Amino acid sequence: MAVNAADYTPQELMVVAAAREIRDGEVVFVGMRLPLLAFALAKRTHAPSAIGLFENGLVRDQLPPPGLYTMGDPPNVTGASWATGLVEVMALLQRGDVDLGFIGGAEVDRFGNINTNLIGPPERPTVRLPGSGGGADIACLSKRLVSLMEHAPRRLRERVDFVTSPGYGDGPDWRRRQGLVRGGPSAVITTLGVLRFDDITSEAYLASYHPFTTAEEVAAATGWPLSIPACCAPTPPPTADELRLIREADPDGFWTR
Amino acid sequence: MAVNAADYTPQELMVVAAAREIRDGEVVFVGMRLPLLAFALAKRTHAPSAIGLFENGLVRDQLPPPGLYTMGDPPNVTGASWATGLVEVMALLQRGDVDLGFIGGAEVDRFGNINTNLIGPPERPTVRLPGSGGGADIACLSKRLVSLMEHAPRRLRERVDFVTSPGYGDGPDWRRRQGLVRGGPSAVITTLGVLRFDDITSEAYLASYHPFTTAEEVAAATGWPLSIPACCAPTPPPTADELRLIREADPDGFWTR
Amino acid sequence: MSKLVPLPDAITRFVPDGASVALGTSLESVIPFAAGHEMVRQNRRDLELVGPISDILFDQLIGAGCVRRVVAAWVGNVSAGLGHNYRRAAEQGVPRAIDVEEHSNLSIGLGLLAGALGVPYLPTRTLLGSDLVSRNPRLEPLEPGLLRVGAIEPDVTILHVQRADDAGHAHAWGNLGVTKEAGLAAESVILTSEEIVPTDVILSDPNRVPLPPHRVRAVCHVPGGAHPSPVQGHYGRDHVAYAAYHRATRDQAGFDAWLREGVLDVPDRAGYLDKVGERWPALRPLVRCPAAPVDYA
Amino acid sequence: MSKLVPLPDAITRFVPDGASVALGTSLESVIPFAAGHEMVRQNRRDLELVGPISDILFDQLIGAGCVRRVVAAWVGNVSAGLGHNYRRAAEQGVPRAIDVEEHSNLSIGLGLLAGALGVPYLPTRTLLGSDLVSRNPRLEPLEPGLLRVGAIEPDVTILHVQRADDAGHAHAWGNLGVTKEAGLAAESVILTSEEIVPTDVILSDPNRVPLPPHRVRAVCHVPGGAHPSPVQGHYGRDHVAYAAYHRATRDQAGFDAWLREGVLDVPDRAGYLDKVGERWPALRPLVRCPAAPVDYA
C-alpha cells in the first residue's frame, strides 16, 4: 500500500528508489549512508540474496544491523561473510564481479560525471571537498552505477568543475576511448526525481519526478536544459511496509530525516 | 669439543657449516631439508634471534619443532609468528628484508649458477628435474645465498645446462647488467667442502675441505679446475653439542643419515 | 540455495575436459587429493594443472593421462624429490607428452595475483637472469630491472578447507600459499571440506574466511580429502604414503597398479581411507592447540 | 629484547619532523588517535600523512599545523562530511598551506601494495578518464586501458590493534583496509594496542597476525587509543564525539580551543578518557560475540 507524500521524507523515497535498483542475487558495492539503507531494504524485500561489498574490507550476505553510522561500526563486521582488506574487496570490483555500485557526490553533470574533489578552478578551489574515497573506483569499474544527491542547480550542472568519478564523459564512446572496460551511470537519484541516461546520446533525462514535485520544478532545479520524455511519470512512492523497514534500519532518522 | 670424522655424517657437517652462515638476528629464507636443520641449530647456539621464512606462507621466530619432513607439517605452523600467503612472505624477499637464503640444486657452476630444471639440451632434456620452487626467487632477491649440494663432477660443472637460480652469471658485473638489485652466492656447502666466491673474479674457490677428505680429492670431484687458495683449511668439525642438537631435531636421521 | 553436492557431481559440472585447474595452492598441505582422484575416476582429459608445488597430486594426474599442460614452479615428490610420472611424461611422452610452463613460486603467485586483481600483468624483480624467462611466454622483460608476469586465470580452483557451510562460507587456517590469489583469479571455486558446519559458525569469525562466498560454486563434504597431505587441526602428513608412492611408481606398470588399487578401484574417500588402514587414525593429533579466544562484539 | 615503550618515546624516536606517516589504515575503525595526539603534543612539523580515509585524525593534525602534505583518497569527517581544518588549510592556507596528493581508495591501496611488494609500481584499470590522473604525479598512463600507480613507501605506519606482546607479535581482527599493505610498505611500524598479552597468546593463532613481527619497531600499551573510532570486541564508535568535533571546529578559534582542551592539556590517554566521561564506559559492547574455536594441532 502506497502512502501519502506527507508521510515520508525525500531521503526515504531516495532509499526506496535506490533499493529498487538492486536485483536479487546481485553483488552490490554499497558504501555508506542512504545506499546502506537501500541495501538493507532490498534484502528485506525483493532481493534477499543480494551481496554487499564495503571498501573497508567487508563482504556481507546477511542483513546489515540497524543503526549503522559507518561501514566500520563493529556491528557491520559481526556476521560479515568476509573480513579482509580494501585491495581484496576492490579486486572484485576491478575483476568485474560487481553488478551495481552506489556513490554520492557534490556535483553531477548531464553525462553523469561526478565531482567530489573541489569547486571552482582546480588550481585555486573555492571549496575543497573530501575527495573520491572509493567513488571513482566504483564509477570506473562496476557494471552499473547509481548516484544519490541533493537536487539543486549548483549540484546538477552542465559541466562539473572536476571529474572525480567518470560517467559518460562528453558522450557516446567516451568511456571506451578512455580504456574503461565496462559500466557507466544507470541512474541519478535525487531529492526531486530519478534521472536515467539515453542509450544513444548518453545524456541524462528525467525518468521520474517525486510525488511531492512536478517535472517542471525538477527541470527548474537543474543546471542544464533537462530532457523530459513523454514517459516521465511520478516516482512510485514507498509502501507502508518499505517505510517501516527503513525506519527500523535508521531508528534515529540519522540519515533519512 | 670437536669430534672425530668417523662420528658424524657429511650431511651433519653440512648442517653445522650452514648454521654458521646464519648471524644472530638475521632474517633467513629457510626452505626445507638440511637448511631447516641448520636454522634450528643456529637458533639453539649462536643465533637465537634469527627469523625463519618459509615460502608456503610462514614466518617463525620460535625454534622449529623436531622431526619436520616438510615446511607444511602442522607442527611448523603451530607457534609460527605469522601464517599467511606465499606472495606476502616473498614480498619480504623482493623488498630486501632477507639477509640470507638457502637453496638446494642438482648442478652448480663455477660462478655459482644453479640448475634445478633439466639436464641435457633444454629442447630435449635427458632428465626432467622438479623445477625452481622458490629457489630462483631466493637466488635473485636475498642479500646472501648459500646452496647445499652433493659434491660430484656431474654436479659441480664448468657450466650448468640451464640457469634456474642465477649466481654471478658469467662473472663480475653480470648481476647488475641483468637488473638484479642485490645478492649473489656467498657459499656452496657440499658433501666434501665449502666453496666461496672471489670478490674480484666472482669465481668459486675452495674455502675449506671437510676433515674426512683433502683439497686434492675435492678438486678431483669438481667439474672445473677448482681454485685452491693458500688459506684453504679443513672445515671446522661439529662439536659434540652441535651433533646432539642436530640429532634431536632429526631424530630418525631422515635428512642427515 | 545450497551449494552442497557430492564430490563426483562437482567434478562433473565444474571440471570439464580441457579445463585449467588450480590445485595444491597451500604447497605441501591441504592438497585436494580426493578431488584429483575423482578426476581420474571420471577419466578427465586434456587438463591444464596450475599450482606452485603440487607434491605428488600433479604426478598422479599426469601418470593417469589426464594432463595436457602444467603451469607450475615444481613438480615432484616433496619427500623423495623426483616424480616418476612427471619425468616419464616430460622426457619420453609417456603416457602422453605434456607441455610445461615453468615458473618460480613467486612468478606463479604473482600471475595468480594479477588474475585476482583483474589486471593483465604484474611487474616483478625476480627471475632476472634466469633461463626460465626465455622459455616461459608469460614472463617478458618490461623495463630494466623489471619483468612482467602475465595474469593466470584458472577455470576452476579446488581448495580443501577445515570447515564450510552449505552456502560456500568457509574457514581455512595454517599456511595459505597462493590460496587466496588462486581462489580470486578463477572463474569457479570448488571447496572440499573436512566438516560441514552451520553458517553461524563461519560467520562468527569472518577474518578466517579465505574467499568471498559468492565465488564458491560447489561445497563437498570430504573428510580426509587431503590425505596424505596434512590438514592443520585434523591430521598430520602421512610420510609413509609418500615414500611408498615413490617406490611403487618407478615404472609405468608399477604406477598403473598403484592407481588401480588406490584410485580406480576405490568408490569414494571413505573407501580410500579404509585402505590406508591403521595409519589413518594414527595421523590424528594427540594434543589440542586451541587458538586464543577472540570477541567480535 | 622488549619493544614495549611508552607512546611518547615511540613517537619521539620513529616519527621525526618531516616523516611520512601512514595512519587510519582500516578506514573508519581502529584509527590511532592517541598516537596522532601525541604528535601534536610533541609539536611535530612538516609531516606527510598517508591514508585512504582518516576520518577526523588527519583534520586534527592539519589544524594543529603538523602537516606539510597529505596523500589520501578522502579527508573529512565521516559523520558530518567536510573537515573544517582541511578546508581552511587547502582553501586559505590556514594555519599553513598543504600539498594534497589526491587518490581513490584503490589507487592508494595499490600504491601501498607496490611498496609492500618492493616494485616501483602496479598497473590498474581504475581512474581512467578521471581528472585525478592529471593532478597526481604518482598516476601515469601505462598503455591503453591501464594506469600505473607508483609505489607509496611511508617512513612509518602506525597501527592500533586489539592485542600485542612486547616483541611485536600482534592480533588484529575486523575490517583491515590497507593495514597489511601499509605495514609492509613502511620502513618502521609502531603498534598501539588495547592489551599487552603473553607471547603464547599471539602465537596460538598465527593467521590472526597482520604483519611479520620483525617489521614492528615499537609496541605501546594504549587502552582506548582509537577513541572515538571503534575497536572490534572492545568499544563502539563514539558518534557524539564526531558530531561535537564538527560543531566545535567551524572556525580556527573553535578548533584551537578544542585542541587545547582535548589534546594539549591532556597528559596521556587515561586523562583523555577521563574527559570523555560517561560516554566512554557506555561504548563497551553489551554482548559477547565469540569466534568459533579453532585448533592448530
PDB file of C-alpha atoms in Angstrom, chain B residues 33 55-58 69-75 77-78 83-88 90 94 117-118 122-134 136-137 140-141 161-164 166 174 178-181 254-255, chain C residues 26-29 52-53 73-75 77-82 86-87 90-91 100 102-107 109-110 113 124-132 135 145 174-178 181 230 232 235-237 239 289:
ATOM      1  CA  ARG B  33      65.724 -30.408   4.475  1.00  0.00           C
ATOM      2  CA  GLU B  55      57.532 -19.858   1.124  1.00  0.00           C
ATOM      3  CA  ASN B  56      54.312 -21.693   1.942  1.00  0.00           C
ATOM      4  CA  GLY B  57      53.392 -18.600   3.975  1.00  0.00           C
ATOM      5  CA  LEU B  58      55.059 -18.921   7.369  1.00  0.00           C
ATOM      6  CA  TYR B  69      59.625 -33.533   6.951  1.00  0.00           C
ATOM      7  CA  THR B  70      58.163 -30.535   5.136  1.00  0.00           C
ATOM      8  CA  MET B  71      57.636 -26.849   5.887  1.00  0.00           C
ATOM      9  CA  GLY B  72      53.894 -27.540   5.731  1.00  0.00           C
ATOM     10  CA  ASP B  73      53.843 -30.139   8.503  1.00  0.00           C
ATOM     11  CA  PRO B  74      51.342 -28.928  11.117  1.00  0.00           C
ATOM     12  CA  PRO B  75      53.971 -28.559  13.891  1.00  0.00           C
ATOM     13  CA  VAL B  77      52.547 -23.817  11.776  1.00  0.00           C
ATOM     14  CA  THR B  78      51.896 -24.267  15.484  1.00  0.00           C
ATOM     15  CA  ALA B  83      50.734 -17.617   8.976  1.00  0.00           C
ATOM     16  CA  THR B  84      49.895 -16.019   5.657  1.00  0.00           C
ATOM     17  CA  GLY B  85      50.368 -16.488   1.933  1.00  0.00           C
ATOM     18  CA  LEU B  86      53.293 -17.153  -0.383  1.00  0.00           C
ATOM     19  CA  VAL B  87      53.225 -13.718  -2.015  1.00  0.00           C
ATOM     20  CA  GLU B  88      53.234 -11.925   1.346  1.00  0.00           C
ATOM     21  CA  MET B  90      58.064 -13.489  -0.832  1.00  0.00           C
ATOM     22  CA  GLN B  94      61.558  -8.843  -3.021  1.00  0.00           C
ATOM     23  CA  ASN B 117      65.094 -27.627 -14.110  1.00  0.00           C
ATOM     24  CA  LEU B 118      66.642 -30.062 -16.550  1.00  0.00           C
ATOM     25  CA  PRO B 122      66.699 -27.665 -22.964  1.00  0.00           C
ATOM     26  CA  GLU B 123      64.659 -28.623 -26.048  1.00  0.00           C
ATOM     27  CA  ARG B 124      65.112 -32.351 -25.473  1.00  0.00           C
ATOM     28  CA  PRO B 125      66.159 -32.880 -21.849  1.00  0.00           C
ATOM     29  CA  THR B 126      67.510 -36.246 -20.747  1.00  0.00           C
ATOM     30  CA  VAL B 127      66.434 -35.630 -17.152  1.00  0.00           C
ATOM     31  CA  ARG B 128      63.483 -33.518 -16.174  1.00  0.00           C
ATOM     32  CA  LEU B 129      64.069 -32.138 -12.667  1.00  0.00           C
ATOM     33  CA  PRO B 130      61.259 -30.883 -10.418  1.00  0.00           C
ATOM     34  CA  GLY B 131      61.964 -27.194 -11.127  1.00  0.00           C
ATOM     35  CA  SER B 132      62.693 -23.985  -9.305  1.00  0.00           C
ATOM     36  CA  GLY B 133      60.189 -23.947  -6.494  1.00  0.00           C
ATOM     37  CA  GLY B 134      61.223 -20.813  -4.650  1.00  0.00           C
ATOM     38  CA  ALA B 136      65.181 -18.841  -8.323  1.00  0.00           C
ATOM     39  CA  ASP B 137      63.432 -16.159  -6.260  1.00  0.00           C
ATOM     40  CA  CYS B 140      67.671 -13.381  -7.205  1.00  0.00           C
ATOM     41  CA  LEU B 141      66.449 -11.470  -4.188  1.00  0.00           C
ATOM     42  CA  ASP B 161      72.777 -26.762 -18.704  1.00  0.00           C
ATOM     43  CA  PHE B 162      70.144 -24.361 -17.500  1.00  0.00           C
ATOM     44  CA  VAL B 163      70.369 -21.394 -15.129  1.00  0.00           C
ATOM     45  CA  THR B 164      67.371 -21.726 -12.846  1.00  0.00           C
ATOM     46  CA  PRO B 166      71.252 -17.033 -11.012  1.00  0.00           C
ATOM     47  CA  TRP B 174      76.719  -9.731 -14.652  1.00  0.00           C
ATOM     48  CA  GLN B 178      70.577  -8.289 -15.543  1.00  0.00           C
ATOM     49  CA  GLY B 179      68.963  -5.682 -13.309  1.00  0.00           C
ATOM     50  CA  LEU B 180      69.337  -7.671 -10.096  1.00  0.00           C
ATOM     51  CA  VAL B 181      69.408  -5.176  -7.255  1.00  0.00           C
ATOM     52  CA  PHE B 254      65.711 -38.802   7.763  1.00  0.00           C
ATOM     53  CA  TRP B 255      67.777 -35.982   6.267  1.00  0.00           C
TER      54      TRP B 255
ATOM     55  CA  SER C  26      48.944 -24.236   0.034  1.00  0.00           C
ATOM     56  CA  LEU C  27      52.022 -26.104  -1.269  1.00  0.00           C
ATOM     57  CA  GLU C  28      52.710 -29.166   0.928  1.00  0.00           C
ATOM     58  CA  SER C  29      49.473 -29.115   2.943  1.00  0.00           C
ATOM     59  CA  PRO C  52      53.274 -23.767  -7.268  1.00  0.00           C
ATOM     60  CA  ILE C  53      54.183 -27.165  -5.776  1.00  0.00           C
ATOM     61  CA  ALA C  73      57.153 -23.982 -10.147  1.00  0.00           C
ATOM     62  CA  TRP C  74      57.951 -27.502  -9.026  1.00  0.00           C
ATOM     63  CA  VAL C  75      56.559 -30.942  -9.846  1.00  0.00           C
ATOM     64  CA  ASN C  77      57.513 -35.698  -4.524  1.00  0.00           C
ATOM     65  CA  VAL C  78      58.493 -33.485  -1.582  1.00  0.00           C
ATOM     66  CA  SER C  79      59.662 -36.474   0.448  1.00  0.00           C
ATOM     67  CA  ALA C  80      61.681 -38.111  -2.304  1.00  0.00           C
ATOM     68  CA  GLY C  81      62.486 -35.403  -4.829  1.00  0.00           C
ATOM     69  CA  LEU C  82      61.632 -36.563  -8.317  1.00  0.00           C
ATOM     70  CA  TYR C  86      56.349 -36.284 -14.474  1.00  0.00           C
ATOM     71  CA  ARG C  87      59.730 -37.489 -15.703  1.00  0.00           C
ATOM     72  CA  ALA C  90      58.286 -34.836 -19.909  1.00  0.00           C
ATOM     73  CA  GLU C  91      61.220 -36.984 -21.056  1.00  0.00           C
ATOM     74  CA  VAL C 100      55.302 -27.431 -19.189  1.00  0.00           C
ATOM     75  CA  GLU C 102      57.891 -23.395 -15.826  1.00  0.00           C
ATOM     76  CA  HIS C 103      57.705 -20.785 -13.085  1.00  0.00           C
ATOM     77  CA  SER C 104      59.240 -19.913  -9.796  1.00  0.00           C
ATOM     78  CA  ASN C 105      56.987 -19.809  -6.761  1.00  0.00           C
ATOM     79  CA  LEU C 106      56.891 -16.018  -6.804  1.00  0.00           C
ATOM     80  CA  SER C 107      56.156 -15.768 -10.507  1.00  0.00           C
ATOM     81  CA  GLY C 109      51.984 -16.364  -7.177  1.00  0.00           C
ATOM     82  CA  LEU C 110      52.165 -13.013  -8.966  1.00  0.00           C
ATOM     83  CA  LEU C 113      47.555 -12.270  -8.084  1.00  0.00           C
ATOM     84  CA  THR C 124      58.468  -8.155 -10.558  1.00  0.00           C
ATOM     85  CA  ARG C 125      62.168  -8.004  -9.741  1.00  0.00           C
ATOM     86  CA  THR C 126      62.583 -11.760  -9.560  1.00  0.00           C
ATOM     87  CA  LEU C 127      63.935 -14.127 -12.250  1.00  0.00           C
ATOM     88  CA  LEU C 128      66.149 -11.518 -13.910  1.00  0.00           C
ATOM     89  CA  GLY C 129      68.975 -13.517 -15.460  1.00  0.00           C
ATOM     90  CA  SER C 130      67.214 -16.859 -15.067  1.00  0.00           C
ATOM     91  CA  ASP C 131      66.801 -19.100 -18.107  1.00  0.00           C
ATOM     92  CA  LEU C 132      63.187 -19.576 -17.010  1.00  0.00           C
ATOM     93  CA  ARG C 135      61.276 -20.434 -22.005  1.00  0.00           C
ATOM     94  CA  GLY C 145      65.242  -4.309 -13.609  1.00  0.00           C
ATOM     95  CA  GLY C 174      47.532 -22.613   8.589  1.00  0.00           C
ATOM     96  CA  ASN C 175      49.950 -21.663   5.789  1.00  0.00           C
ATOM     97  CA  LEU C 176      47.845 -20.375   2.897  1.00  0.00           C
ATOM     98  CA  GLY C 177      50.314 -20.379  -0.015  1.00  0.00           C
ATOM     99  CA  VAL C 178      48.525 -18.943  -3.058  1.00  0.00           C
ATOM    100  CA  GLU C 181      45.061 -15.498  -5.163  1.00  0.00           C
ATOM    101  CA  PRO C 230      48.219 -32.691   6.305  1.00  0.00           C
ATOM    102  CA  GLN C 232      46.005 -28.272  10.449  1.00  0.00           C
ATOM    103  CA  TYR C 235      45.625 -34.819  10.709  1.00  0.00           C
ATOM    104  CA  GLY C 236      49.348 -34.876  10.079  1.00  0.00           C
ATOM    105  CA  ARG C 237      51.244 -35.731   6.933  1.00  0.00           C
ATOM    106  CA  HIS C 239      55.157 -39.605   5.198  1.00  0.00           C
ATOM    107  CA  CYS C 289      46.423 -26.393  20.349  1.00  0.00           C
TER     108      CYS C 289
END
